[in-house]
Every structure is written in structure tokens, then in C-alpha cells.
Short mmCIF file of C-alpha atoms and ligand atoms in Angstrom, two decimals:
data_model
loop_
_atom_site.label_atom_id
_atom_site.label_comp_id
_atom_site.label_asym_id
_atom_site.label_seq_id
_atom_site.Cartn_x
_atom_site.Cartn_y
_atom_site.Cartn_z
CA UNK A 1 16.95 -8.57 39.65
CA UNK A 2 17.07 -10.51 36.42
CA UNK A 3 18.04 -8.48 32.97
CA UNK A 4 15.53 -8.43 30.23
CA UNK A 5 14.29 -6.76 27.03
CA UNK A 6 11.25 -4.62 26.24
CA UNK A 7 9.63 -7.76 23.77
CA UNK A 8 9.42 -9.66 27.01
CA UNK A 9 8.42 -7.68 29.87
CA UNK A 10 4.91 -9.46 29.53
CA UNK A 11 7.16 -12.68 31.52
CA UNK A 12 8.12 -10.26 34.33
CA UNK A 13 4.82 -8.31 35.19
CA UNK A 14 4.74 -7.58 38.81
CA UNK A 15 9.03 -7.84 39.07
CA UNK A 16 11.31 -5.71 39.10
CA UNK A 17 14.07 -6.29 36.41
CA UNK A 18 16.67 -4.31 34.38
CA UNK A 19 16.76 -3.18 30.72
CA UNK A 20 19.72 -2.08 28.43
CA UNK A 21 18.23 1.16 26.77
CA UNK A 22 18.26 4.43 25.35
CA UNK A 23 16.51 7.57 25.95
CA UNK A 24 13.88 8.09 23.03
CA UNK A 25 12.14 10.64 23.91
CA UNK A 26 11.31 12.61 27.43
CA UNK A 27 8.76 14.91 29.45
CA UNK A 28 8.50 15.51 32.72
CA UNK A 29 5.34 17.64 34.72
CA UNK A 30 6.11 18.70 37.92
CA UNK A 31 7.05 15.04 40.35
CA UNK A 32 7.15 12.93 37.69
CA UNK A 33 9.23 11.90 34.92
CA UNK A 34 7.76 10.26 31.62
CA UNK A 35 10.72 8.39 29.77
CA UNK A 36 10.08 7.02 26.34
CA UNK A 37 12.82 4.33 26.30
CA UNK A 38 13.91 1.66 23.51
CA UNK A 39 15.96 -1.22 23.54
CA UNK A 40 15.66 -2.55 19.97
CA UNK A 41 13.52 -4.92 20.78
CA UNK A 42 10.40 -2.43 21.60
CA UNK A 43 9.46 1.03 22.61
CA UNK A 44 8.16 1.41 26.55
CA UNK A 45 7.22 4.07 28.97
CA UNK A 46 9.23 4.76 31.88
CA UNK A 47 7.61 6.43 34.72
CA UNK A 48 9.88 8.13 37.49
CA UNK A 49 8.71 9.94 40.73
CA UNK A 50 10.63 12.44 42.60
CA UNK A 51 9.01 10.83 45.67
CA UNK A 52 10.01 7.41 45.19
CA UNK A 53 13.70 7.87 43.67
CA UNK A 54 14.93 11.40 45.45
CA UNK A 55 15.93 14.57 44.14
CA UNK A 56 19.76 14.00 42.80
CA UNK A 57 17.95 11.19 41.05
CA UNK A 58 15.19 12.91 39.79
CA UNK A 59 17.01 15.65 38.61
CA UNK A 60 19.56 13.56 37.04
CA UNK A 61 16.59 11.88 35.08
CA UNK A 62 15.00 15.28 33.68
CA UNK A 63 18.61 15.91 32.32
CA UNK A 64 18.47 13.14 30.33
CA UNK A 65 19.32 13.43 26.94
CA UNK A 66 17.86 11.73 23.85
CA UNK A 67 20.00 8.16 22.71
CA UNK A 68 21.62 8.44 26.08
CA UNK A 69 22.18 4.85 27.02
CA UNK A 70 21.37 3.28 30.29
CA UNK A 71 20.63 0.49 32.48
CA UNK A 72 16.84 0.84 33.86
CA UNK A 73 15.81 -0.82 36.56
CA UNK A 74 11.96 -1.13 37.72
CA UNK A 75 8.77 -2.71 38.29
CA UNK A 76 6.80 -3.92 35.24
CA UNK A 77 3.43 -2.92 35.17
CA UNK A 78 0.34 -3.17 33.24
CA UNK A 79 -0.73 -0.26 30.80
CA UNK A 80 -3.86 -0.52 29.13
CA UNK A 81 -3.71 2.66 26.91
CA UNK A 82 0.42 1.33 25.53
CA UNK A 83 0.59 -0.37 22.24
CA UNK A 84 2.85 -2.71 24.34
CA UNK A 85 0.23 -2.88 27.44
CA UNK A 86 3.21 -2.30 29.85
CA UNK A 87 5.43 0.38 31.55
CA UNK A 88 7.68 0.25 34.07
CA UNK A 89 7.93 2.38 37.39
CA UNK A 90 11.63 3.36 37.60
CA UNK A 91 13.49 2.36 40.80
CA UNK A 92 17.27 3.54 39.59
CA UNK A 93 19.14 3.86 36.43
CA UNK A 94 22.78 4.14 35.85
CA UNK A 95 23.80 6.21 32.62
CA UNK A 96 26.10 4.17 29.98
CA UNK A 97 27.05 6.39 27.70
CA UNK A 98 25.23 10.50 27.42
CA UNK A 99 24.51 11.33 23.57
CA UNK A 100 25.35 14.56 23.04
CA UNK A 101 23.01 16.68 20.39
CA UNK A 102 21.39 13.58 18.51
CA UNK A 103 20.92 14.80 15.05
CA UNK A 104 17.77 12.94 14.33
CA UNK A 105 15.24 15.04 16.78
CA UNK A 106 11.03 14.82 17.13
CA UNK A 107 10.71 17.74 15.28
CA UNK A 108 10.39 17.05 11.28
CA UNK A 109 13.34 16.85 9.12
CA UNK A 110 13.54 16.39 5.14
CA UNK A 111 13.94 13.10 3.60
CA UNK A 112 17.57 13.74 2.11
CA UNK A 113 18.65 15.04 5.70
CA UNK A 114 17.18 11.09 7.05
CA UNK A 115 18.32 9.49 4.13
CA UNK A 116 21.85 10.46 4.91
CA UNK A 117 21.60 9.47 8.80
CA UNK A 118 20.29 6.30 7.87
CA UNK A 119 23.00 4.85 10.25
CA UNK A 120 20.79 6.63 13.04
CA UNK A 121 17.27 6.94 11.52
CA UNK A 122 17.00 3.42 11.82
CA UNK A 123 16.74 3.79 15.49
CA UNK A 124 13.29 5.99 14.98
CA UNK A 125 10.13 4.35 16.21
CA UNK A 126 8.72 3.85 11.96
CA UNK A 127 11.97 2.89 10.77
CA UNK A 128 12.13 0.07 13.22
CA UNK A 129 8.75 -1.39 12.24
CA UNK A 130 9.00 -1.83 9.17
CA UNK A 131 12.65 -3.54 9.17
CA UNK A 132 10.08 -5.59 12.06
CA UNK A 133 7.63 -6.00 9.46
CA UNK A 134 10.15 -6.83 6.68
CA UNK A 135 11.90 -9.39 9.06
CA UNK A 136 8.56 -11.11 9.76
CA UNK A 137 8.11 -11.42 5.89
CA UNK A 138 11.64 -13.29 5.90
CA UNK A 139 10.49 -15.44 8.48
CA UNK A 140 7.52 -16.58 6.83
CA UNK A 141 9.00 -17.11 3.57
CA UNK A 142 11.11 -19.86 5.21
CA UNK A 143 8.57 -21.30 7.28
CA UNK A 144 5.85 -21.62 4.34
CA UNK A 145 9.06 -23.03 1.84
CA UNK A 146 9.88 -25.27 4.58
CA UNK A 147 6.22 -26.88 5.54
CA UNK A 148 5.54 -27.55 1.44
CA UNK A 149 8.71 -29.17 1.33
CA UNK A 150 11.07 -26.68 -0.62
CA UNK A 151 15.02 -26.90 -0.34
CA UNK A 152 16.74 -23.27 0.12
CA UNK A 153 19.35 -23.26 -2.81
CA UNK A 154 21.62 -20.00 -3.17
CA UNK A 155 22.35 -19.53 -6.39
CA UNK A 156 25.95 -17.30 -7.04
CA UNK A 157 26.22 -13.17 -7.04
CA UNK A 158 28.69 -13.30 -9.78
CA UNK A 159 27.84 -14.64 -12.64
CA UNK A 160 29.21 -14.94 -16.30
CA UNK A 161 25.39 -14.11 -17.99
CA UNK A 162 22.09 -11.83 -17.62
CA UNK A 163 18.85 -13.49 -16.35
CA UNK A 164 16.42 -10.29 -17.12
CA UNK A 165 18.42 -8.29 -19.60
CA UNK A 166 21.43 -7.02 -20.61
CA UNK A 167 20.73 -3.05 -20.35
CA UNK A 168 21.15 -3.17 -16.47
CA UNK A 169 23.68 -5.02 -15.74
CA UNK A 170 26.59 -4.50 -13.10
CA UNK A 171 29.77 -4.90 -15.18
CA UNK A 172 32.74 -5.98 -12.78
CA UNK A 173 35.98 -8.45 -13.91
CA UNK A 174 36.94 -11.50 -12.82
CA UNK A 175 40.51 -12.21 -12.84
CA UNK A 176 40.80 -12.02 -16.63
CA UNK A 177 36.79 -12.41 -17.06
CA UNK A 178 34.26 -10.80 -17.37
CA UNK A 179 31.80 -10.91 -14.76
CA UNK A 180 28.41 -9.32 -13.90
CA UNK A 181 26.41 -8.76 -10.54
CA UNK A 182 23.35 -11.46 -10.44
CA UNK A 183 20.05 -9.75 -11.68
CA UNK A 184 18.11 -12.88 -10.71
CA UNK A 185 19.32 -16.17 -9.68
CA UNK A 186 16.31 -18.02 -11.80
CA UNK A 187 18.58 -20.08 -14.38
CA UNK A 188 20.73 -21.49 -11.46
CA UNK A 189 17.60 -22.36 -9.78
CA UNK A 190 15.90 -24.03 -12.44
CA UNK A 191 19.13 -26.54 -12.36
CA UNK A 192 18.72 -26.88 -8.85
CA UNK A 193 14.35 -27.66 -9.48
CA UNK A 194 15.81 -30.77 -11.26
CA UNK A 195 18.11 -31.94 -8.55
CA UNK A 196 15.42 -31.14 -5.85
CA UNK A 197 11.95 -30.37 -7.22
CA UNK A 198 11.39 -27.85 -5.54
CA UNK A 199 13.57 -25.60 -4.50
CA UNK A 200 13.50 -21.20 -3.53
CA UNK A 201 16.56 -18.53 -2.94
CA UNK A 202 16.54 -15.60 -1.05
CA UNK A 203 19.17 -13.56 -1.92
CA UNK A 204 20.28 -9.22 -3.35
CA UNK A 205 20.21 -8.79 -6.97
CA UNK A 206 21.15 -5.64 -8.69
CA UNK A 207 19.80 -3.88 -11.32
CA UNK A 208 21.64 -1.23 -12.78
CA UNK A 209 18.51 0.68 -13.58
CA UNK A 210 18.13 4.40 -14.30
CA UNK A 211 14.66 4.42 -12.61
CA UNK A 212 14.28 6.87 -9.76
CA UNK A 213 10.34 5.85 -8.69
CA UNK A 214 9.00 4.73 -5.37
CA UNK A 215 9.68 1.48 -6.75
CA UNK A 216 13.00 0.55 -7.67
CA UNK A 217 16.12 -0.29 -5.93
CA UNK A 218 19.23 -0.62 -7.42
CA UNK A 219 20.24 -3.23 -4.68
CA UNK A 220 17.06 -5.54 -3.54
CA UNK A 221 16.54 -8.73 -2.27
CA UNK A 222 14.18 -11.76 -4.06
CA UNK A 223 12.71 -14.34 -3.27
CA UNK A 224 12.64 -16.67 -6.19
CA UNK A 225 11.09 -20.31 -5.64
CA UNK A 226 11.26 -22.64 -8.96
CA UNK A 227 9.35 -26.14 -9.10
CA UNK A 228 9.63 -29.07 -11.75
CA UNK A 229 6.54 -30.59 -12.86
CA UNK A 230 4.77 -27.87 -12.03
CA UNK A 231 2.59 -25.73 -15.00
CA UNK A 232 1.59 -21.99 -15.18
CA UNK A 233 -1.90 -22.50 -13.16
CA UNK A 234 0.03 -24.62 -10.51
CA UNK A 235 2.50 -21.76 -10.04
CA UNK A 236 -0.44 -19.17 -9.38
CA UNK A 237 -1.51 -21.16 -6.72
CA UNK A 238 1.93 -21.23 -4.93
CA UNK A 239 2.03 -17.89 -5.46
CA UNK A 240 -1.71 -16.76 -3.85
CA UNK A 241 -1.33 -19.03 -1.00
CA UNK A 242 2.63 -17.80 -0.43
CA UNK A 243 1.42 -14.03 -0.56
CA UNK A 244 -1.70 -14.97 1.99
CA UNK A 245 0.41 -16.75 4.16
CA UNK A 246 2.89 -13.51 4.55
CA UNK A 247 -0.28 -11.40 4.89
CA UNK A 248 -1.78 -13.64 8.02
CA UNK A 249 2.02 -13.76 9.96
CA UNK A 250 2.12 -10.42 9.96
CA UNK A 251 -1.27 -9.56 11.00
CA UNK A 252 -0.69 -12.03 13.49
CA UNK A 253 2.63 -11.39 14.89
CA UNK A 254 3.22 -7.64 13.92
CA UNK A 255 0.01 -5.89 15.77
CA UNK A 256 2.61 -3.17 17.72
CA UNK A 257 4.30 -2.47 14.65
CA UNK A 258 1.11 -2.16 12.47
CA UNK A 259 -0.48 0.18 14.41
CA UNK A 260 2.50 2.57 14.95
CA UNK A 261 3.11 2.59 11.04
CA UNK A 262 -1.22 3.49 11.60
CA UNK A 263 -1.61 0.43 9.10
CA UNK A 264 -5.04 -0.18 7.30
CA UNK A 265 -5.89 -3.45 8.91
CA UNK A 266 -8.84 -4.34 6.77
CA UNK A 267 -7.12 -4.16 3.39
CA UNK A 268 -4.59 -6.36 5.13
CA UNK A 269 -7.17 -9.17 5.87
CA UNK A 270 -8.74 -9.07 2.58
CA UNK A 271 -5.45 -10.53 0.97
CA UNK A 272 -6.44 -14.76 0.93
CA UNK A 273 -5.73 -16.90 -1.93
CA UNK A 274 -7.51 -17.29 -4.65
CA UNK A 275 -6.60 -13.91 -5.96
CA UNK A 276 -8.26 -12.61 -9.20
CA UNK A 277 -6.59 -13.51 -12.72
CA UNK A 278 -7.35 -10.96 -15.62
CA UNK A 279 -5.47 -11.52 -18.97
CA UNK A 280 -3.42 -9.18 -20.76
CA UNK A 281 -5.81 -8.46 -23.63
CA UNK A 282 -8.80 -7.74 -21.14
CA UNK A 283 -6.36 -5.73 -19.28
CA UNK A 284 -6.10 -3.84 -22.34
CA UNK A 285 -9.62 -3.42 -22.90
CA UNK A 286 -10.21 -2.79 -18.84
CA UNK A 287 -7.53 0.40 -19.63
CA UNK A 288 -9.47 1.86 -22.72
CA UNK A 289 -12.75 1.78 -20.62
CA UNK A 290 -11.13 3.77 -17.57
CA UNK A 291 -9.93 6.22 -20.51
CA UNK A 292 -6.21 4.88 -21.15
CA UNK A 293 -6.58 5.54 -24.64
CA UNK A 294 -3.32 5.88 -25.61
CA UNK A 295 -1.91 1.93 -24.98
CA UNK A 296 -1.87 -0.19 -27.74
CA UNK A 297 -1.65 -4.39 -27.55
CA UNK A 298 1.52 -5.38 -27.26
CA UNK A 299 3.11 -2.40 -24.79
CA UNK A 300 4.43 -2.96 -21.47
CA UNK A 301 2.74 -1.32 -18.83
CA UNK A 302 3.55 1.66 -16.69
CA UNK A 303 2.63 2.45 -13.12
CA UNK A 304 -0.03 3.92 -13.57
CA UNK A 305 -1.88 1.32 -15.54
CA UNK A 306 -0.86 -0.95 -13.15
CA UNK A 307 -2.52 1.24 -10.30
CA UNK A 308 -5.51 1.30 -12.72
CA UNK A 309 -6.12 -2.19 -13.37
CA UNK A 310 -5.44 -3.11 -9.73
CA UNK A 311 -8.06 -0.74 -8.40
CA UNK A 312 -10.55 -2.68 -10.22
CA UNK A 313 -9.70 -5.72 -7.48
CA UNK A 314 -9.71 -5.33 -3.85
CA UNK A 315 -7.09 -8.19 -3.87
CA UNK A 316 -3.70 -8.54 -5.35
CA UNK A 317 -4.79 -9.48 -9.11
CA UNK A 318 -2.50 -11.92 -11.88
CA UNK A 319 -2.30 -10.32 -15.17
CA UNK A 320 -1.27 -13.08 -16.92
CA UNK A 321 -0.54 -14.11 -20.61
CA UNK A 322 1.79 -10.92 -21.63
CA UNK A 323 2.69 -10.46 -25.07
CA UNK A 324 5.87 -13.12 -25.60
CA UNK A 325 7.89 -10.23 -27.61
CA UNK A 326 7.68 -7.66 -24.13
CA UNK A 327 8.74 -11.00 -21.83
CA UNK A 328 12.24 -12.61 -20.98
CA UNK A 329 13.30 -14.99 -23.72
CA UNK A 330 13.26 -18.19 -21.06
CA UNK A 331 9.29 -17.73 -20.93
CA UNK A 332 7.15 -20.73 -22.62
CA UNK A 333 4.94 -19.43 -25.31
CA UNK A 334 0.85 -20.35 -24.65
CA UNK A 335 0.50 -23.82 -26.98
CA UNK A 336 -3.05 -22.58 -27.93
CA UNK A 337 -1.81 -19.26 -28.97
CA UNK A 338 1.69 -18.44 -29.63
CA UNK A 339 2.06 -14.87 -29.23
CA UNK A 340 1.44 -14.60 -25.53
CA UNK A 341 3.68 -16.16 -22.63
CA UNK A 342 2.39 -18.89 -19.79
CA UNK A 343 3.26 -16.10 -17.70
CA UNK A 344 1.95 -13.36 -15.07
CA UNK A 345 2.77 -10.38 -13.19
CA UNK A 346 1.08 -10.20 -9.23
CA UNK A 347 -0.05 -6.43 -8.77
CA UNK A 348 -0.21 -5.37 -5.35
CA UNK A 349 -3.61 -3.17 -4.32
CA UNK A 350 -3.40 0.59 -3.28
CA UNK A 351 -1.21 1.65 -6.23
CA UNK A 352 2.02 -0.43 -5.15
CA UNK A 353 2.32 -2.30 -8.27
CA UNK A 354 4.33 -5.29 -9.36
CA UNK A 355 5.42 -7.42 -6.73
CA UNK A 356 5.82 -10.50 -8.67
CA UNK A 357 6.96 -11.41 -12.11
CA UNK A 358 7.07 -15.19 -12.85
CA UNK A 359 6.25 -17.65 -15.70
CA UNK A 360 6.15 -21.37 -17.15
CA UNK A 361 9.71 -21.86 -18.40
CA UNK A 362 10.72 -23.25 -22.08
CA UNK A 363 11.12 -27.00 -21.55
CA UNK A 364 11.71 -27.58 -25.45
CA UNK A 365 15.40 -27.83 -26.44
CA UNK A 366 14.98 -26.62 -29.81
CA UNK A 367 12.21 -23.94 -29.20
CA UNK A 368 14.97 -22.48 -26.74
CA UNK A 369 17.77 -22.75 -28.97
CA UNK A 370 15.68 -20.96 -31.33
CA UNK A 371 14.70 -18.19 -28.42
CA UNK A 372 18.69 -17.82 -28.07
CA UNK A 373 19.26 -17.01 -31.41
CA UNK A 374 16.01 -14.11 -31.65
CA UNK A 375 17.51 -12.46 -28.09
CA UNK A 376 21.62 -12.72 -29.72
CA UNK A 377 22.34 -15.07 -26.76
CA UNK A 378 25.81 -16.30 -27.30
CA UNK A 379 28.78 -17.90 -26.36
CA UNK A 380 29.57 -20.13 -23.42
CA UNK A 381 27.64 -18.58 -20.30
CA UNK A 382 24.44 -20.03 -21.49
CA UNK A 383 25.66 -23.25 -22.82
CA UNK A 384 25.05 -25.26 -19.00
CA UNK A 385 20.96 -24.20 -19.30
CA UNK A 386 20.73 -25.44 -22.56
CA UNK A 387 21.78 -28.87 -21.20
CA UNK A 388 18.86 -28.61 -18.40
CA UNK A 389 16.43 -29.19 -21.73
CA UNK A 390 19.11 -31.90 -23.03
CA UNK A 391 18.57 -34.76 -20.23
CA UNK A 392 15.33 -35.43 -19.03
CA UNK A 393 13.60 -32.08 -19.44
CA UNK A 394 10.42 -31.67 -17.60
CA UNK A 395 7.54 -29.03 -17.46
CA UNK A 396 8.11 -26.63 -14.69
CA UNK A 397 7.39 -22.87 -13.15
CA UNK A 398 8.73 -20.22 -10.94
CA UNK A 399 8.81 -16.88 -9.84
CA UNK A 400 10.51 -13.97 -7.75
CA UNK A 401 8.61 -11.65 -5.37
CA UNK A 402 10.40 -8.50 -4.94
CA UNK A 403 10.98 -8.46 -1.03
CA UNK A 404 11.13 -4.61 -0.69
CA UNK A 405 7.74 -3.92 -2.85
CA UNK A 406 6.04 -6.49 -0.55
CA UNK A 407 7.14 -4.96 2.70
CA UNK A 408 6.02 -1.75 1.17
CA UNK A 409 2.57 -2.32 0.64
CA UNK A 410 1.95 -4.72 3.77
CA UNK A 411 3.64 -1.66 5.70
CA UNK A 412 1.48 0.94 3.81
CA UNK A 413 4.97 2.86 3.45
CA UNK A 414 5.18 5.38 0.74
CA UNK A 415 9.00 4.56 -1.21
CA UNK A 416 10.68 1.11 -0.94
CA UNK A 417 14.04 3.15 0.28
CA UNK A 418 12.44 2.85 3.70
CA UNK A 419 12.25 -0.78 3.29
CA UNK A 420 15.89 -1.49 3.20
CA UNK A 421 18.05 -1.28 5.89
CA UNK A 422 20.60 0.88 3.99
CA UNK A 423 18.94 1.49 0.04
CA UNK A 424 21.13 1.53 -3.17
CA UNK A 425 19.16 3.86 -4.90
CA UNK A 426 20.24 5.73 -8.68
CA UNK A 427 22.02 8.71 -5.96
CA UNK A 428 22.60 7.24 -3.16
CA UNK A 429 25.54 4.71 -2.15
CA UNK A 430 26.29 6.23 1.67
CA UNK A 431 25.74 5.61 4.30
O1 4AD B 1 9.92 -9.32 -12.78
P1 4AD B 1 11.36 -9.59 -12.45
O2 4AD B 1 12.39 -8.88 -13.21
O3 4AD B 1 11.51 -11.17 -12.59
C1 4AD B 1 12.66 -11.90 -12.51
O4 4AD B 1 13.73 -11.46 -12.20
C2 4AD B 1 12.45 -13.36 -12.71
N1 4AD B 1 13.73 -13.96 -13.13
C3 4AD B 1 11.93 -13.98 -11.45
C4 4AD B 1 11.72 -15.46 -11.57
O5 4AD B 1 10.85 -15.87 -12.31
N2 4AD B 1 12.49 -16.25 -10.86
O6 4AD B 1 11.59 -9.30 -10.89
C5 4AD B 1 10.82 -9.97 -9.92
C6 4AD B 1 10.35 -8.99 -8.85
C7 4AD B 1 9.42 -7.89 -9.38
O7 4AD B 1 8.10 -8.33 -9.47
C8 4AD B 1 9.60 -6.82 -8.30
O8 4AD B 1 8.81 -7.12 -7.16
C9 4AD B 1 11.05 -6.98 -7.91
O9 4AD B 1 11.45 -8.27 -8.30
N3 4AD B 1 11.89 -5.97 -8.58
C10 4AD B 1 12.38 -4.88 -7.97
N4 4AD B 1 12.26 -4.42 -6.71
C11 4AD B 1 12.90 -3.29 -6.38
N5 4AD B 1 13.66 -2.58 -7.26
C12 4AD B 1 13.83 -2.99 -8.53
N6 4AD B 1 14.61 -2.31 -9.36
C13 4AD B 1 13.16 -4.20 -8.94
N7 4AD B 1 13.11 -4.91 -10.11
C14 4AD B 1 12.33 -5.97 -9.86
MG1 MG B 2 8.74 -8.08 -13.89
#
């Protein structure tokens, strides 16, 4: 009687085997005993009859109390009307470890209440696919860098400089230093794109950001691939066929998962590359004709433009070419028209907005000694990416994706803090 999990029953239909688990959920009508039982690995049914396992038994099984662990033992068999397509009829069990009053039960319970039993909550049957969903998304990332021939390069957590900003940075010393949490690893990797081409991270930055929106994490993980000899319109196309790619693994390889977060399938299989481009200016225009009258060229945009202009799509759309005085100082102004950057923003559809930022870097030594002195960029911390544009500079582009946003929308779920396994948010450091 071999042990196995829930993901691979499918191997073992027709055997009996045994599962580590724990009591999810529980009914029982008259002779038989339903048991909703998860391992980690999946959610199954558990079917028990008085008949077949006696009355101590039986009883012993009705008792049973939810996130009680146990080994199961029983035959796998199919179940059509499952997400999984299997249950198992329940020859014995032996009780681990009996949960006593599980705070977390079916009934409904606030988000503050959840938030704080995160530790537990994870275990629920949502919370588990999307951290399914969001590893998927990790293991695609990898396997796409991997096939077009990218080198994983981890750029440092501490660092002596900003990337995005100096407003929201995390402010911690080093020995006698100074030192700040990374916001981005993007200068680090742009050394590493000219010792190996191309090259992506995947790492937490933190932004010590005020915002308290559906959108922003203090702590959140990027994804942030940088390529030499690579221009603006090359980096779109990495981008469109990256973001497919994630969209087609998890359609593929997350079906349970997608339809117990009750998913929208179709808006899922619309997402393959090319995706739309619309510049910032006809953005612009695009707002004042759906009655945004109040931006002017030259503003940033909110949420809810963003959720405007990305209705008009039924794709993830590029706004690209962004005013160069509302963009990061490293991004290369458009030859043919200085004011605007070689850069876009990827907006996610159904209203869950930016999920990438990236541009066409500066690959002019004195243009970016001259963008140092407009942004009051001083002293030594910057003095190493000044030398990337000394010796052999070449063209080149990258960009992060914002893990947490993407999960969101391919998840459909509400607020990136359920996207996290334990969220940093502007409130919230525990658990
Ligand atoms: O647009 P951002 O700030 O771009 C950069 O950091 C560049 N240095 C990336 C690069 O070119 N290598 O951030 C990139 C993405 C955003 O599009 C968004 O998805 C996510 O990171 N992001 C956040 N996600 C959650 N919470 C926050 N506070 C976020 N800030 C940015
Ligand atoms: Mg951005």
C-alpha cells in the first residue's frame, strides 16, 4: 500500500494507497461519510461507509474535526463531477494530530480577521490557487528566459543608490554606511547585459510607498530581464511574447485551480502577442473623448485612466512614448522628438493596470552625465553605471513585470495582498 499525494492519484486509479492529509471540510447523511480532505498538493473527496469500515470507525470519522491531520488509506476512484476527476473510498485512517477549534471556518469572515491568520488562511482552498497560479508564473518565467537563451543574474538587496526614486526608499545602515533596500535591481543588470547579453532577475524589491490601493505592495517580487543590442520595438516584442507565454502555461497547467478561483477563461485566451501599442499623446486624446477632461499632456496617469484606456483593448495594450520629464532619468529620449522617452508601460485588461514599466536605456555618456546633473544624482553610488557608457557602450532595453499584479489579473483576484504568501502592505508587517 504505496504512499502518495492528491496531484497524483491519477497514477494509482483502481489501488488502494495512503495520503498524508487534513480534514477540510466534512458532512455526513445517514451511512456515509463525505470528507473533503487536502494534502497541499490538491483538494479530494473522501467517501466512508458505515458498512464497509464499522461503527467505532464510522463514528470516529463523523467526529472529525476540521485541519485534523491523518493518514487516509483507500481505493482511488474515478469522479466525473470533481474538478480533480477522482475520490477515494476510505478503507481506514489513523488520526495524526486533532485540531482543536480551527479559527479559519466555512462560514465568512472579514478580510482583517484573514489577513491576520494568514499563517492559516493559506491553507483555504482560493488561497492555495493562486500561490498555484503564482508558482506556475515563476515557472514559466524561467523556462521562457531559459529557451531564448537568457542568464539568471541576481543583482544585490542592499544597495548604496535608488533605481526608481528617492521618495520611497528603505533607509537602513551599513556598518558606518548608508544603505538602502533595492527598489529595482535594473542598473546592476544592465552591467550584467554587457557581460552576458542577455540576462533577467527575479528577486523582492521594496518600495516604501504610502499607497494603500489594490495595487501596491510594499514588499514585491520583479522580474526584470535587460538585453544589449536590443532597441525599444525589440523589447515590446520580448515583452508580448513573455506575457503570452505565462498566459498559455497557466491555461494549460492550472485548469483545477482556474476554475475554483471561477476564472474567466476566454479573457485568458485572448492574451497572444502582438498586443496593441497606443502612444501617450493619443492616450491623451483617447481620455478627453471618454470624458477625462481634466488631464493635461504631460501628467502621469492614475488608475483609473489606466482602466479607461485599457478597456478600449481586449488585450494587454503598450502605452508607450511617456513624457521624458514624468520617466526615470536612465530612460533614452525619442531621437525624432526629444520630449518623450523610448519607453512603455504594459496595462493589464479588466481594470488591473500596470504590470510592466520598461524602456530603451541612455547609451550616451554625456547625455547621461547631463541626466545626472537635472535628477541631483551625486556622489560615488552612481559612478560604476557611468562607466557601463565609458567602454564599449551599446544600444540596449529592459523591463520589470511586477509578479504580484500579473498573478492578480491571470487569477481574476481582487487586491494583490492575496497574491503574496505573507504581504508587506502600508499596515501590515505580521504575520
Ligand atoms: O515601473 P517600475 O517602477 O519599473 C522599474 O522598477 C524599472 N526599473 C524596471 C526595469 O525597467 N527593469 O516597476 C515595474 C513593475 C510595475 O509595472 C508593477 O507591475 C510593479 O513593478 N510594481 C509594483 N507591484 C506591487 N506593488 C508596488 N508598490 C509596485 N511598484 C511597481
Ligand atoms: Mg512604472
Amino acid at each position: 500500500m504505496g504512499k502518495t499525494t492528491i496531484q497524483d492519484v491519477s497514477k494509482h486509479l483502481g489501488e488502494e494507497v495512503t495520503i498524508g492529509a487534513w480534514i477540510h471540510n466534512k458532512r455526513s447523511s445517514g451511512k456515509i461519510a463525505f470528507l473533503q480532505l487536502r494534502d497541499g498538493t490538491g483538494f479530494i473527496q473522501g467517501v466512508i461507509s458505515k458498512n464497509d469500515i464499522g461503527e467505532e470507525k464510522f463514528d470516529q470519522a463523523k467526529g472529525l474535526t476540521q485541519e485534523t491531520s491523518l493518514f487516509v488509506t483507500g481505493t482511488i476512484v474515478e469522479d466525473t463531477r470533481s474538478p480533480l476527476g477522482f475520490e477515494m473510498q476510505i478503507s481506514d485512517f489513523t488520526i495524526i494530530h486533532e485540531a482543536e477549534d480551527y479559527p479559519i471556518t466555512p462560514k465568512e469572515h472579514g478580510t482583517e480577521f484573514l489577513m491576520d491568520h494568514r499563517h492559516l488562511w493559506l491553507r483555504s482552498k482560493k488561497q492555495h490557487a493562486i500561490m498555484k497560479v503564482r508558482n506556475e508564473i515563476i515557472r514559466a518565467t524561467y523556462e521562457f528566459f531559459n529557451e531564448q537563451g537568457y542568464v539568471k543574474i541576481d543583482p544585490p538587496i542592499l544597495t548604496g543608490s535608488s533605481a526608481e526614486g528617492t521618495t520611497e526608499l528603505f533607509h537602513t545602515k551599513y556598518f558606518d554606511e548608508d544603505a538602502y533596500l533595492s527598489q529595482s535591481g535594473q542598473l546592476y543588470m544592465e552591467a550584467a547585459a554587457m557581460a552576458f547579453n542577455k540576462v533577467f532577475s527575479f528577486g523582492p524589491t521594496f518600495r516604501a510607498e504610502k499607497s494603500k490601493t489594490r495595487r501596491h505592495l510594499i514588499e514585491f517580487w520583479m522580474i526584470e530581464p535587460e538585453m544589449a543590442f536590443m532597441d525599444h520595438d525589440d523589447s515590446l516584442e520580448v515583452q508580448e511574447q513573455y506575457v503570452s507565454h505565462i498566459a498559455k502555461s497557466v491555461l494549460q497547467n492550472c485548469k483545477v485551480e482556474l476554475e475554483a478561483l471561477d476564472r474567466d477563461l476566454t479573457s485568458l485566451q485572448k492574451i497572444e502577442a502582438p498586443f496593441p501599442r497606443i502612444t501617450y499623446d493619443d492616450a491623451v486624446k483617447l481620455l478627453h473623448e471618454k470624458g477625462f477632461e481634466d488631464i493635461e499632456w504631460g501628467e502621469d496617469f492614475g488608475a483609473p485612466h489606466e482602466t479607461a484606456i485599457a478597456e478600449s483593448f481586449d488585450k494587454p495594450v503598450f502605452i508607450t512614448h511617456y513624457p521624458l520629464d514624468i520617466k526615470a532619468f536612465y530612460m533614452k529620449p525619442d531621437p525624432e522628438r526629444p520630449d518623450v522617452a523610448l519607453c512603455a508601460d504594459l496595462i493589464a485588461p479588466e481594470g488591473y493596470g500596470e504590470i510592466i514599466g520598461g524602456s530603451q536605456r541612455i547609451d550616451d555618456l554625456e547625455l547621461m552625465e547631463q541626466r545626472y546633473k537635472e535628477h541631483d544624482l551625486t556622489g560615488d553610488a552612481y559612478q560604476w553605471y557611468l562607466q557601463l557608457r565609458q567602454y564599449g557602450s551599446v544600444p540596449h532595453s529592459g523591463f520589470g513585470l511586477g509578479l504580484e499584479r500579473t498573478v492578480a489579473w491571470i487569477a481574476g483576484v481582487e487586491h494583490v495582498r492575496e497574491t503574496i504568501p505573507f504581504p508587506r502592505l502600508l499596515n501590515r508587517l505580521y504575520p
